[in-house]
mmCIF file of C-alpha atoms and ligand atoms in Angstrom:
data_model
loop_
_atom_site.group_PDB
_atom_site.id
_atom_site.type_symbol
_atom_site.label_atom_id
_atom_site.label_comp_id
_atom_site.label_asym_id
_atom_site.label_seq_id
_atom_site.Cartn_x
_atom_site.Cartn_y
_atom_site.Cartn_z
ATOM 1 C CA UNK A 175 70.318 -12.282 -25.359
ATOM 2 C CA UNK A 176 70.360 -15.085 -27.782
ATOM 3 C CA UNK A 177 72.531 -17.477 -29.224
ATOM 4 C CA UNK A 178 72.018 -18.758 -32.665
ATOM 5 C CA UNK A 179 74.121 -21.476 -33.875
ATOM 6 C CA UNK A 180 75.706 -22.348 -37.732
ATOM 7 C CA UNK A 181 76.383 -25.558 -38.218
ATOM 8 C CA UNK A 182 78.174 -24.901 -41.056
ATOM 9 C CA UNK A 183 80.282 -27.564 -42.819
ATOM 10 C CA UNK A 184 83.488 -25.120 -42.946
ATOM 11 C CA UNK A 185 83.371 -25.246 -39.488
ATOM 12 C CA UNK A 186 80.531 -24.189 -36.809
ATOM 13 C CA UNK A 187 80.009 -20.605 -35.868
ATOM 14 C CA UNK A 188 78.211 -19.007 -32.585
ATOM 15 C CA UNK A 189 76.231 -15.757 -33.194
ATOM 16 C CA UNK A 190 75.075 -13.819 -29.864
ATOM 17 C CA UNK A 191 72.475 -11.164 -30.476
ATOM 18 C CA UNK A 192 71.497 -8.315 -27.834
ATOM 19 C CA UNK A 193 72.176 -6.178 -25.101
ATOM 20 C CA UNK A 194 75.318 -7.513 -23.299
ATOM 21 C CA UNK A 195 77.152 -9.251 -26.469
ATOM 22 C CA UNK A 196 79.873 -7.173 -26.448
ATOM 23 C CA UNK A 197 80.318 -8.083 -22.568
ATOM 24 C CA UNK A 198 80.064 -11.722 -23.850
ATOM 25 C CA UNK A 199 82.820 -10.598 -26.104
ATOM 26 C CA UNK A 200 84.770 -9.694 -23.516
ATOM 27 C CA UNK A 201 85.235 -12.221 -21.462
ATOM 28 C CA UNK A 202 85.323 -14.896 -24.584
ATOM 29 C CA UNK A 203 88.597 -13.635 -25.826
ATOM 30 C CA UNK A 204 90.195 -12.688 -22.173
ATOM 31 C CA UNK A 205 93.941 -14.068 -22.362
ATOM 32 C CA UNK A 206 93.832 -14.390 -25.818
ATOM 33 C CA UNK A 207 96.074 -12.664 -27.926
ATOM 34 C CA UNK A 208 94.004 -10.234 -30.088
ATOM 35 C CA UNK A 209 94.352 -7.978 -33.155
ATOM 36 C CA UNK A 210 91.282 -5.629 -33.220
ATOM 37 C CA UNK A 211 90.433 -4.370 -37.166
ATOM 38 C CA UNK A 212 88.132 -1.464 -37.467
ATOM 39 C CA UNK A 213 88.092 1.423 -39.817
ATOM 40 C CA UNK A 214 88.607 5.701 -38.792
ATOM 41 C CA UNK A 215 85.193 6.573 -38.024
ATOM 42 C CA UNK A 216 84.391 3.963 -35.398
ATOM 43 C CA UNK A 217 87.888 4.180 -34.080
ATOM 44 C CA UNK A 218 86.745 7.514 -33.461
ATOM 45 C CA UNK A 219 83.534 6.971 -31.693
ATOM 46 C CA UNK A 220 84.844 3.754 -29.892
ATOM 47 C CA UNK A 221 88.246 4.514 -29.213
ATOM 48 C CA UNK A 222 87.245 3.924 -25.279
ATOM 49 C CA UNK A 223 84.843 0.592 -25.427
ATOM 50 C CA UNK A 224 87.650 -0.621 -27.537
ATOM 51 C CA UNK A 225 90.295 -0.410 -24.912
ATOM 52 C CA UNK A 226 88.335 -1.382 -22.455
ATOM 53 C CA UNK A 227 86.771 -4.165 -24.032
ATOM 54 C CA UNK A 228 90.215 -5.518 -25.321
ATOM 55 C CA UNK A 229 92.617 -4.565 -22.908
ATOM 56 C CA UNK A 230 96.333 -4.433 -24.657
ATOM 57 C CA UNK A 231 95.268 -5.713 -27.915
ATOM 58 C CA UNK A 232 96.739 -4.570 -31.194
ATOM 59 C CA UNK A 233 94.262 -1.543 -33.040
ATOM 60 C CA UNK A 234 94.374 -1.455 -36.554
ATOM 61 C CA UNK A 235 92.432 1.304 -38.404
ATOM 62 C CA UNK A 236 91.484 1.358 -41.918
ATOM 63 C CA UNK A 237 90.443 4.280 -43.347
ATOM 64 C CA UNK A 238 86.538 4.858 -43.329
ATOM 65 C CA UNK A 239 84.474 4.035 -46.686
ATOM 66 C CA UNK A 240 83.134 1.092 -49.516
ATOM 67 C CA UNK A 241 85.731 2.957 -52.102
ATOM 68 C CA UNK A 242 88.415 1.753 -49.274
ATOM 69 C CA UNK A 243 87.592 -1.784 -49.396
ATOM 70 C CA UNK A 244 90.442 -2.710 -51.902
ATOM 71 C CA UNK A 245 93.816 -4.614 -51.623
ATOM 72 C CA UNK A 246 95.619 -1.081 -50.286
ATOM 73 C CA UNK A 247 93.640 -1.790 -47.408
ATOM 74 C CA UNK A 248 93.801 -5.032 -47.683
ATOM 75 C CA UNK A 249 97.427 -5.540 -47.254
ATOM 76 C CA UNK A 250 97.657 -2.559 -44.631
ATOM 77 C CA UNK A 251 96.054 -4.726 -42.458
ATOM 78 C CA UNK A 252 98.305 -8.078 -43.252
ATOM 79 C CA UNK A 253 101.500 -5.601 -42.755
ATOM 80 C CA UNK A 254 100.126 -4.537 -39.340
ATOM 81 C CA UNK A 255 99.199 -8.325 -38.593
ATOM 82 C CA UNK A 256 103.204 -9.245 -39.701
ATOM 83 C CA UNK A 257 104.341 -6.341 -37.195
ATOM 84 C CA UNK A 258 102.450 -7.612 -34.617
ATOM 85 C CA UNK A 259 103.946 -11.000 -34.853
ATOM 86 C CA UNK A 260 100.738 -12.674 -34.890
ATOM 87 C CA UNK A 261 100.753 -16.539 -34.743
ATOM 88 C CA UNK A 262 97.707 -18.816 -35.730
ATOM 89 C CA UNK A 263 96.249 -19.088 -32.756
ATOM 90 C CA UNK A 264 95.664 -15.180 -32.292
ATOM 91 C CA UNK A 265 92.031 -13.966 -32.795
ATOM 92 C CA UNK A 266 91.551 -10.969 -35.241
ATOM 93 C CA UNK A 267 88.845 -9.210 -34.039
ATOM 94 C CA UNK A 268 86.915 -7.523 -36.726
ATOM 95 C CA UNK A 269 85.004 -4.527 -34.922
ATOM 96 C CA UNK A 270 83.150 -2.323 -37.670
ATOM 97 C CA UNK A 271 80.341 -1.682 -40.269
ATOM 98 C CA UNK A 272 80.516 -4.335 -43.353
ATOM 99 C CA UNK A 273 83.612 -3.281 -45.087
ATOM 100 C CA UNK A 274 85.830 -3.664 -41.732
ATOM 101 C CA UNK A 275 84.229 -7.006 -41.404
ATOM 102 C CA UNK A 276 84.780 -8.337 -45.084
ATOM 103 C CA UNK A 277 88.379 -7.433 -44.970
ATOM 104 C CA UNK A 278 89.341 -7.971 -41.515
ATOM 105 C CA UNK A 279 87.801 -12.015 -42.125
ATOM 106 C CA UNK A 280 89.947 -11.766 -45.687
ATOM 107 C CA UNK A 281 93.218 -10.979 -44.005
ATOM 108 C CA UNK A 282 91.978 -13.880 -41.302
ATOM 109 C CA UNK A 283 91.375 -16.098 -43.866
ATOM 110 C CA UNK A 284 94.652 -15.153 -45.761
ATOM 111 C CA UNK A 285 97.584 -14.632 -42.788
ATOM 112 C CA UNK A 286 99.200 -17.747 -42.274
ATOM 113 C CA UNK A 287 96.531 -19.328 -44.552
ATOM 114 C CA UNK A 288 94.093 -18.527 -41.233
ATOM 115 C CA UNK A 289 93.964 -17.538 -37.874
ATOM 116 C CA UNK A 290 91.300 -16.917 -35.322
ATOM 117 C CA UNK A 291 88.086 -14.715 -36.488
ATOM 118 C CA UNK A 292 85.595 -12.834 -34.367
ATOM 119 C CA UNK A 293 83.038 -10.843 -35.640
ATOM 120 C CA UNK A 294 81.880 -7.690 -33.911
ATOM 121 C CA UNK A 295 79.537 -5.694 -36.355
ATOM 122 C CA UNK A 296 78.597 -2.237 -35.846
ATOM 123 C CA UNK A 297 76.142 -1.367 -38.223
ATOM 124 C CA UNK A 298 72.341 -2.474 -38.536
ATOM 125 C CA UNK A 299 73.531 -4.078 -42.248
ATOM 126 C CA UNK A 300 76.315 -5.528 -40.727
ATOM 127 C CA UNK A 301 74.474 -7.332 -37.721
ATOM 128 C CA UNK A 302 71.208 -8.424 -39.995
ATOM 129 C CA UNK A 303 73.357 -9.587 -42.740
ATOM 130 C CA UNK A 304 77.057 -9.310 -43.500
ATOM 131 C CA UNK A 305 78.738 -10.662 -40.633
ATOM 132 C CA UNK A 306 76.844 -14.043 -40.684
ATOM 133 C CA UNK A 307 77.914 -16.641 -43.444
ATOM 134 C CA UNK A 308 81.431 -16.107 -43.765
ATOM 135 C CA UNK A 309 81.589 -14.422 -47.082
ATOM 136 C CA UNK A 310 84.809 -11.911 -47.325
ATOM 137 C CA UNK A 311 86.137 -9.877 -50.048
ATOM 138 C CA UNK A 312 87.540 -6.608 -51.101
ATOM 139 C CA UNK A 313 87.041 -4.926 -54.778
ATOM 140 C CA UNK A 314 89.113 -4.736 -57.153
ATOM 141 C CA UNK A 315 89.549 -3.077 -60.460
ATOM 142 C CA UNK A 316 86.139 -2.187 -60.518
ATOM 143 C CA UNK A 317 84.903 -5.572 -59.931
ATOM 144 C CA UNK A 318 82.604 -5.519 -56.665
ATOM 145 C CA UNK A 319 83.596 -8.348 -54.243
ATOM 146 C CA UNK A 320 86.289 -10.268 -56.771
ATOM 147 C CA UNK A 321 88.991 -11.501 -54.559
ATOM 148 C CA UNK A 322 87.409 -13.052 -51.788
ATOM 149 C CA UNK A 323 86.878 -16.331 -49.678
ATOM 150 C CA UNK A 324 84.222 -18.047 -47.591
ATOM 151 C CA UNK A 325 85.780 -17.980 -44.113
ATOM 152 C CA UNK A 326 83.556 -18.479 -40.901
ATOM 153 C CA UNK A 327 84.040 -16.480 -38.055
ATOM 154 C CA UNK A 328 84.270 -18.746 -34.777
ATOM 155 C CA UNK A 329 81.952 -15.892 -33.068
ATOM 156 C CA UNK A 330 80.082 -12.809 -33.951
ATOM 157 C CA UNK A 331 79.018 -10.723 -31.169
ATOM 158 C CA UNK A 332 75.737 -8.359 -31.993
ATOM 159 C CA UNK A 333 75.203 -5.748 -29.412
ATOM 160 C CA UNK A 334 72.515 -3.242 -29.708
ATOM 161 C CA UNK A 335 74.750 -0.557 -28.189
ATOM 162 C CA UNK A 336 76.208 0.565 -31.683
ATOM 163 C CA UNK A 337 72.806 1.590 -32.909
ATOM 164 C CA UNK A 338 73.051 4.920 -31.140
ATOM 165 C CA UNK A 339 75.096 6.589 -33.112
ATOM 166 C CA UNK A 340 74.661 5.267 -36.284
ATOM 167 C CA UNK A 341 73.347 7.940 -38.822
ATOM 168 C CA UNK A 342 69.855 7.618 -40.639
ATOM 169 C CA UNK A 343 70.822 6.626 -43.830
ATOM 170 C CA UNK A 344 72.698 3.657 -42.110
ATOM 171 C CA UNK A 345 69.732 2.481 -40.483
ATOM 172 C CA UNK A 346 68.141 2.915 -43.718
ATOM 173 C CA UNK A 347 70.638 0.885 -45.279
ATOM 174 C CA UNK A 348 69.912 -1.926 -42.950
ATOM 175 C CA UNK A 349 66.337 -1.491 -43.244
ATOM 176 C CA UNK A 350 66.617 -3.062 -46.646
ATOM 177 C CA UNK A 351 67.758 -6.635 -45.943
ATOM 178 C CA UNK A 352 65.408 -6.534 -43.085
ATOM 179 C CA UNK A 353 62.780 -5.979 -45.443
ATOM 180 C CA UNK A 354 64.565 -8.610 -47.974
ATOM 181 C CA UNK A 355 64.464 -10.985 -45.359
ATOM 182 C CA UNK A 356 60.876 -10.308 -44.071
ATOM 183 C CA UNK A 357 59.542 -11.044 -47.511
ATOM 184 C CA UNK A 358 61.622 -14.483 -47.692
ATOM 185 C CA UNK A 359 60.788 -15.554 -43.970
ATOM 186 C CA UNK A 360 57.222 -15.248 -42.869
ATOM 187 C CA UNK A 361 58.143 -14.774 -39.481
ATOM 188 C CA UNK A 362 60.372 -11.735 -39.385
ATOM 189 C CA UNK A 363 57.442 -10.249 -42.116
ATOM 190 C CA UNK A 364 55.043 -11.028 -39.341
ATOM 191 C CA UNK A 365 57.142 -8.970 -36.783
ATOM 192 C CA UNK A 366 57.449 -5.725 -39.122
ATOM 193 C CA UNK A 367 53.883 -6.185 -40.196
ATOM 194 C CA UNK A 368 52.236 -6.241 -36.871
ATOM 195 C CA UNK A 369 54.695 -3.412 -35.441
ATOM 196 C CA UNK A 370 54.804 -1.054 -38.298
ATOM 197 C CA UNK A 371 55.350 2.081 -36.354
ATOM 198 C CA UNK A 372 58.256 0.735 -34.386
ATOM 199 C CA UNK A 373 60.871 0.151 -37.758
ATOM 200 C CA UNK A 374 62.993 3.382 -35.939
ATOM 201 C CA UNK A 375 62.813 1.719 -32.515
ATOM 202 C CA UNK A 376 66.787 0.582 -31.649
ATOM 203 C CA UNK A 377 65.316 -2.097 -29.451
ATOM 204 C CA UNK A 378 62.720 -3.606 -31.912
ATOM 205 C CA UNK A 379 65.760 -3.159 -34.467
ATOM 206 C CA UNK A 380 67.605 -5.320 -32.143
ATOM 207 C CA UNK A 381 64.787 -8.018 -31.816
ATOM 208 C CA UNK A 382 64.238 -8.110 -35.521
ATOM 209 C CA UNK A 383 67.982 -8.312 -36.184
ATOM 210 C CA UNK A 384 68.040 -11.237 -34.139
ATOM 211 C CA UNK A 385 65.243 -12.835 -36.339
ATOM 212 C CA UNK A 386 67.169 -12.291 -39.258
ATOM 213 C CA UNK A 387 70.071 -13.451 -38.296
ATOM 214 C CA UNK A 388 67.910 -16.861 -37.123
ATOM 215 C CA UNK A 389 66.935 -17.209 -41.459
ATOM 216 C CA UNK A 390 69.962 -16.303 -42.740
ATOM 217 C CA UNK A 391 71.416 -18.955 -39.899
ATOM 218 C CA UNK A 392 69.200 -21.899 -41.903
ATOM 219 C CA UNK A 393 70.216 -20.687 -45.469
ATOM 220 C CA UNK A 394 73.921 -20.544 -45.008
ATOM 221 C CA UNK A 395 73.530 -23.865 -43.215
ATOM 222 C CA UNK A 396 72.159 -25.592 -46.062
ATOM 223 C CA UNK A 397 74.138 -23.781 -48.750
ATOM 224 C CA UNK A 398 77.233 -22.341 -47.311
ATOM 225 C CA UNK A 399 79.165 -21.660 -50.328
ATOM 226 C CA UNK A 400 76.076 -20.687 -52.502
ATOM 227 C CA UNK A 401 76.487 -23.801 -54.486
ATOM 228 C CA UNK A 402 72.964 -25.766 -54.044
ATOM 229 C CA UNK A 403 71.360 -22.376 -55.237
ATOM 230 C CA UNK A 404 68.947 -21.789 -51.732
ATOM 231 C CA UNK A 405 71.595 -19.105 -51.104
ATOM 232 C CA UNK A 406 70.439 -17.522 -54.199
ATOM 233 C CA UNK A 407 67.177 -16.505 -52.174
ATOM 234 C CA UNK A 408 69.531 -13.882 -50.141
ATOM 235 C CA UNK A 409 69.561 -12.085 -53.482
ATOM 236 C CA UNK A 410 66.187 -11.099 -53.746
ATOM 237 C CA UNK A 411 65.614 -7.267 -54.743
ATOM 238 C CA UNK A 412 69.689 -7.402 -55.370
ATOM 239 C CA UNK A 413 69.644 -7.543 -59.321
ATOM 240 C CA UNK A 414 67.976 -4.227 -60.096
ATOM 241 C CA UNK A 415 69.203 -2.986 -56.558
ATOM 242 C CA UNK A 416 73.258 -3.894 -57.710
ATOM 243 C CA UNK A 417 72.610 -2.560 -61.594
ATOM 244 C CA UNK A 418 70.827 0.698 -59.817
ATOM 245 C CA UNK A 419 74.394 1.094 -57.288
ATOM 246 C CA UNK A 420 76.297 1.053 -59.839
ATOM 247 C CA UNK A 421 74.580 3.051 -62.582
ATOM 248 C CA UNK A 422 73.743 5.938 -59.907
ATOM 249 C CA UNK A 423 75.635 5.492 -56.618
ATOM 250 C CA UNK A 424 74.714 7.711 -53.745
ATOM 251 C CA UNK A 425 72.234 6.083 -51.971
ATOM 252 C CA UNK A 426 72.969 3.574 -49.442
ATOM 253 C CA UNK A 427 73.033 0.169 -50.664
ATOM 254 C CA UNK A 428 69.792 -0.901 -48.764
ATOM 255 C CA UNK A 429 68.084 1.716 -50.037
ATOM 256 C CA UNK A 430 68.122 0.388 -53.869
ATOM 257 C CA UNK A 431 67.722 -3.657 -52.422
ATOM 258 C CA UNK A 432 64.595 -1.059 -51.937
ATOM 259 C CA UNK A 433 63.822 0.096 -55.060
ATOM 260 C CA UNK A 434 65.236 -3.274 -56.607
ATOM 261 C CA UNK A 435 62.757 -5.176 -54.449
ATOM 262 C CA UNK A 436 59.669 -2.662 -55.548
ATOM 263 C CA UNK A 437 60.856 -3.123 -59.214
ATOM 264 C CA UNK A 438 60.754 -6.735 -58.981
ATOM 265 C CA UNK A 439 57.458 -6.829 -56.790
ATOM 266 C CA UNK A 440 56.016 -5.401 -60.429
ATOM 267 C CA UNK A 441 57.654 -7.821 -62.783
ATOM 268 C CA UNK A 442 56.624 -10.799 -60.180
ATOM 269 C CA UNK A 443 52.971 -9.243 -60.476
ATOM 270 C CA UNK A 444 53.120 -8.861 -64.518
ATOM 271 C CA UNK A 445 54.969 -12.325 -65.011
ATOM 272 C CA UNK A 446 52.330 -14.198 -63.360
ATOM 273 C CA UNK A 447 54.716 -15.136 -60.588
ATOM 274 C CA UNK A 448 53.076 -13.768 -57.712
ATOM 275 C CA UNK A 449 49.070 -12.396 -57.359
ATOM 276 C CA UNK A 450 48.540 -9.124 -57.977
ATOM 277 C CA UNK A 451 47.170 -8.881 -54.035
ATOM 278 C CA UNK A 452 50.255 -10.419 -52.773
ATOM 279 C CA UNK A 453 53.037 -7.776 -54.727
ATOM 280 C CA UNK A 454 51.159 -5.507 -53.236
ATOM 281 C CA UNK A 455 51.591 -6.596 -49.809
ATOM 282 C CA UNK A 456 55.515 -6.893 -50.706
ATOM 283 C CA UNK A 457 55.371 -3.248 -52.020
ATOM 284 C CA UNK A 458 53.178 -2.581 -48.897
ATOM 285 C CA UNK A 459 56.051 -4.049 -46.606
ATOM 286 C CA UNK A 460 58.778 -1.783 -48.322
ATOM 287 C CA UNK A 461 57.136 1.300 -47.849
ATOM 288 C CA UNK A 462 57.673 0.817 -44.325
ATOM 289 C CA UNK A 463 61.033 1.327 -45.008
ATOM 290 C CA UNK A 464 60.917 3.738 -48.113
ATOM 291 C CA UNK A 465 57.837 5.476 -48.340
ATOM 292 C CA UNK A 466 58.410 6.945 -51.440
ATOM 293 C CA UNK A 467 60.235 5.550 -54.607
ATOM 294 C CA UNK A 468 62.521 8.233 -56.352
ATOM 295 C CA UNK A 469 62.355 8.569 -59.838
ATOM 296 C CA UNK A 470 65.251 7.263 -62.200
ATOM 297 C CA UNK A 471 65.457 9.389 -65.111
ATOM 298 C CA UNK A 472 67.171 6.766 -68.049
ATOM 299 C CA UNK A 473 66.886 3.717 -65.560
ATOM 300 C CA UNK A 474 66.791 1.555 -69.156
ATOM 301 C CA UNK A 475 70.052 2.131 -69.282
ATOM 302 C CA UNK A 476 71.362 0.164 -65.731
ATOM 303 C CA UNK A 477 70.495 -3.110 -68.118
ATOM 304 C CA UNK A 478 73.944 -2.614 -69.167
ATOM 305 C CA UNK A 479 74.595 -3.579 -65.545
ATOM 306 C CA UNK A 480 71.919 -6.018 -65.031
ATOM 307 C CA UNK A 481 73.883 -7.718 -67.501
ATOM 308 C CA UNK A 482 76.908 -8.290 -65.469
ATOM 309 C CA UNK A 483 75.325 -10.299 -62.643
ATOM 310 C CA UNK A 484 76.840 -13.489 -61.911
ATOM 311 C CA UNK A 485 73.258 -14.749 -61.165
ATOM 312 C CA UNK A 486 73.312 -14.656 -65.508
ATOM 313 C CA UNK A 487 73.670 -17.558 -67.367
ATOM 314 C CA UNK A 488 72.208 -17.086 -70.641
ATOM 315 C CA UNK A 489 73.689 -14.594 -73.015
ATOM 316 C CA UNK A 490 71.217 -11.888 -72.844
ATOM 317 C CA UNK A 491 69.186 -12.563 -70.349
ATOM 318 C CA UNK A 492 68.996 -11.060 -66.767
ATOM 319 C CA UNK A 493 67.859 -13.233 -63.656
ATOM 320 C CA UNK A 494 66.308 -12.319 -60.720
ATOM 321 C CA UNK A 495 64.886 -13.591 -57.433
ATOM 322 C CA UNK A 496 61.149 -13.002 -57.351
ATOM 323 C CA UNK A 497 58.337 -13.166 -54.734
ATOM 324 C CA UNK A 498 56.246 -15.657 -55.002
ATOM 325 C CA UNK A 499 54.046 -16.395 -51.847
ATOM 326 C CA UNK A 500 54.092 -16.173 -48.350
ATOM 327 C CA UNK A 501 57.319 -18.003 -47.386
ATOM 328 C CA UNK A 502 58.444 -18.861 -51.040
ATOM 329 C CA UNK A 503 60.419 -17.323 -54.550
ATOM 330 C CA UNK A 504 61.144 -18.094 -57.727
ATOM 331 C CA UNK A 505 63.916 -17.601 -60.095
ATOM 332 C CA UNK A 506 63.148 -15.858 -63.523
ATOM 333 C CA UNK A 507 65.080 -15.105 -66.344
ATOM 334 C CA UNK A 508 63.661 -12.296 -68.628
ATOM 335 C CA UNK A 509 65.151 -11.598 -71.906
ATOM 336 C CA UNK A 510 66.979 -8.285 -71.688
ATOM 337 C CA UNK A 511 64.749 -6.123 -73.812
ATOM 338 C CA UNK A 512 61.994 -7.207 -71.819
ATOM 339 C CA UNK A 513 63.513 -6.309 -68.562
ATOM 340 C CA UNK A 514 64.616 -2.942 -70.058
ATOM 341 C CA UNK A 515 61.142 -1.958 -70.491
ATOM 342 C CA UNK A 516 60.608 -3.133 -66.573
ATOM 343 C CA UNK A 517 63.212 -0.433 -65.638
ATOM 344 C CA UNK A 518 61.613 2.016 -67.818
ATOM 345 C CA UNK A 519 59.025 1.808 -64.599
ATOM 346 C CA UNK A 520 61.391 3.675 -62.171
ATOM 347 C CA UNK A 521 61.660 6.772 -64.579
ATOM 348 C CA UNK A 522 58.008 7.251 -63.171
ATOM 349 C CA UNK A 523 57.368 5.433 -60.330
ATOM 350 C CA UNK A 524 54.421 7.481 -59.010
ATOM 351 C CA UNK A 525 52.555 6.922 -62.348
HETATM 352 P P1 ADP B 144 78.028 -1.252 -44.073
HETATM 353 O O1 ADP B 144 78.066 -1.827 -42.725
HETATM 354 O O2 ADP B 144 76.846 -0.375 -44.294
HETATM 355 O O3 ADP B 144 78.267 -2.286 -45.123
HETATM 356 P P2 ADP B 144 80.483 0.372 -43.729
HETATM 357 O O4 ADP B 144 81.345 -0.632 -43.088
HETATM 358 O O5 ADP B 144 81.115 1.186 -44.801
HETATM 359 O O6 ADP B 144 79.202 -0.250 -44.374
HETATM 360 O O7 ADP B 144 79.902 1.347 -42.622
HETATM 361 C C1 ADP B 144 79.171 2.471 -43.006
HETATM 362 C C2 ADP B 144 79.675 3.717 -42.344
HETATM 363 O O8 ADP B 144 79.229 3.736 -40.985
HETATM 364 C C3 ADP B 144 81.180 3.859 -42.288
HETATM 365 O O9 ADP B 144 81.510 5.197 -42.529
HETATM 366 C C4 ADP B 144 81.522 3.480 -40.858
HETATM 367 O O10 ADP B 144 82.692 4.111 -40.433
HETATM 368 C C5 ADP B 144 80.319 3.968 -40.110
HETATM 369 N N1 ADP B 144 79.995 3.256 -38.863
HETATM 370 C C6 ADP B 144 80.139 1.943 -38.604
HETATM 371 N N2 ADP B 144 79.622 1.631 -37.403
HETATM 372 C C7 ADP B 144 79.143 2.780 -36.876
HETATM 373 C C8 ADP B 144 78.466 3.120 -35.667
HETATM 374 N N3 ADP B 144 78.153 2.191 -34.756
HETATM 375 N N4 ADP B 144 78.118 4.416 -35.479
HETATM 376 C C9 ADP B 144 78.382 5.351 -36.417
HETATM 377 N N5 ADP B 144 79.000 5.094 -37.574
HETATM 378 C C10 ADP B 144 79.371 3.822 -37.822
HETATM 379 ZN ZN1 ZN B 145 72.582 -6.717 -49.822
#
């Protein structure tokens, strides 16, 4: 197992990746008073490890689903906190994929203007990404992520265990910050590099997960509120990978930071920003993960989207995190005709 520590300004925050964490979990919050948040489907599967892992503790299910994260939810699980009489001091425990763990830390952050947060994520995207840096949120009207906070979690506890029976296209979804981050850190794109065959393998999952969570430790150190702009880096692959969610849906959201990077790799590559030789050891990296790029048909038109990053800050122009070299990126911003013709690439991307 490993422990990474945050020493974020906030306040610190304790991250323990492996086999065993949720053990760790265990006996961490024994005698506390606790108020375990998780949504139907893992209630489901974990109905069991979650009464035996928090004995008498409070069980709050949300219902399943990204169209769920909204202030129904929301206040569903402040209503439930109120019944339960919870005081300051109790410890929510937010057991669940990302959505469970971006509202469960928002009603945290909100009840009694905070209480105790633990983090105990579920999902591969979770554990690589979500759960560490204290970013919480739900949606609302339309608006991806709009009422939110920055609110550290004392502990998040990253267990391996989950991994078992989480569907395909979640591990697929998970693949794609791993990739993100293996193109940012040179270490975790050493580790998928030299064991390419082993990307399905729960336990190298595990080991990698733990790497990323290590980088994303040192970002969210040095720019906890994504005010500096390192934080930006995190978004690499996200601005054509967002505008694609939202123009076409369906896939799993690290399945277009996918695409999104791939995209990108190209305008790196054609803007001069990287070499030629080293987008195509990016694009080389994602196929790992996504062998194949689907075609788009009218991707031009997710510009419209594009547009609507908060990354922008020209009128018409769209920015974007780009590879640059081993270990470093750049930040571009391409006028938005150019970067329609860019997206024109995906309505072919075999060509
Ligand atoms: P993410 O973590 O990908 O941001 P969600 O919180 O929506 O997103 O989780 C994705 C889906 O996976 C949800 O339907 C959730 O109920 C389900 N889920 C979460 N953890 C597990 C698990 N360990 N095994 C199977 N399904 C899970
Ligand atoms: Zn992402």
């Amino acid at each position: 197992m490993e422990t990474i520590q945050l020493h974020t300004k906030s306040r610190p925050s304790t991250v323990l990746c492996g086999a065993g964490a949720l053990s760790e979990a265990k006996s961490f919050l024994q005698g506390k008073e606790c108020f375990v948040v998780t949504d139907s489907n893992v209630l489901r599967l974990y109905a069991d490890t979650i009464s035996q892992t928090f004995p008498g503790a409070s069980v709050c299910a949300v219902p399943a689903g990204e169209r769920h994260k909204n202030r129904c939810s929301l206040f569903a699980i402040l209503d439930a906190m109120l019944d339960a009489r919870l005081h300051r001091s109790s410890v929510v425990v937010a057991l669940g994929g990302g959505v469970v763990g971006d509202m469960a830390g928002l009603a945290a952050a909100l009840y009694m203007r905070g209480t105790r947060l633990v983090q105990v994520p579920t999902t591969l995207l979770a554990q690589v990404d979500s759960s560490v840096g204290g970013k919480t949120a739900v949606d609302y009207r339309g608006v991806k992520n709009v009422i939110g906070a920055f609110y550290q979690p004392e502990r998040v506890f990253c267990d391996p265990l989950f991994f078992r029976t989480l569907p395909p296209r979640e591990i697929r979804c998970g693949l794609g910050e791993i990739v993100k981050t293996g193109v940012l850190d040179p270490a975790v794109g050493d580790m998928i590099k030299e064991n390419k065959g082993s990307l399905r393998d729960l336990s190298f999952l595990q080991q990698l997960a733990a790497a990323c969570v290590r980088f994303k430790a040192r970002v969210v150190e040095e720019d906890e509120t994504e005010r500096s702009g390192l934080r930006k880096c995190l978004n690499l692959g996200h601005t054509t990978g967002h505008a694609l969610e939202l123009m076409y849906g369906r896939r799993s959201h690290g399945e277009y930071v996918l695409i999104g990077m791939w995209l990108e790799s190209h305008i790196a590559e054609r803007e001069g920003v990287c070499t030629p030789a080293y987008a195509r050891e990016v694009r080389s990296m994602i196929a790992l993960a996504l062998p194949r790029i689907p075609a788009f048909p009218g991707a031009a038109g997710a510009l419209r989207y594009a547009l609507l990053d908060k990354k922008n800050e020209g009128q018409g122009t769209v920015s974007m995190i780009l590879p640059k070299e081993r270990g470093a990126y750049a930040e571009l911003a391409l006028p938005a005709d150019r970067y329609a013709a860019y997206l024109a690439l995906l309505e072919d991307p075999c060509r």
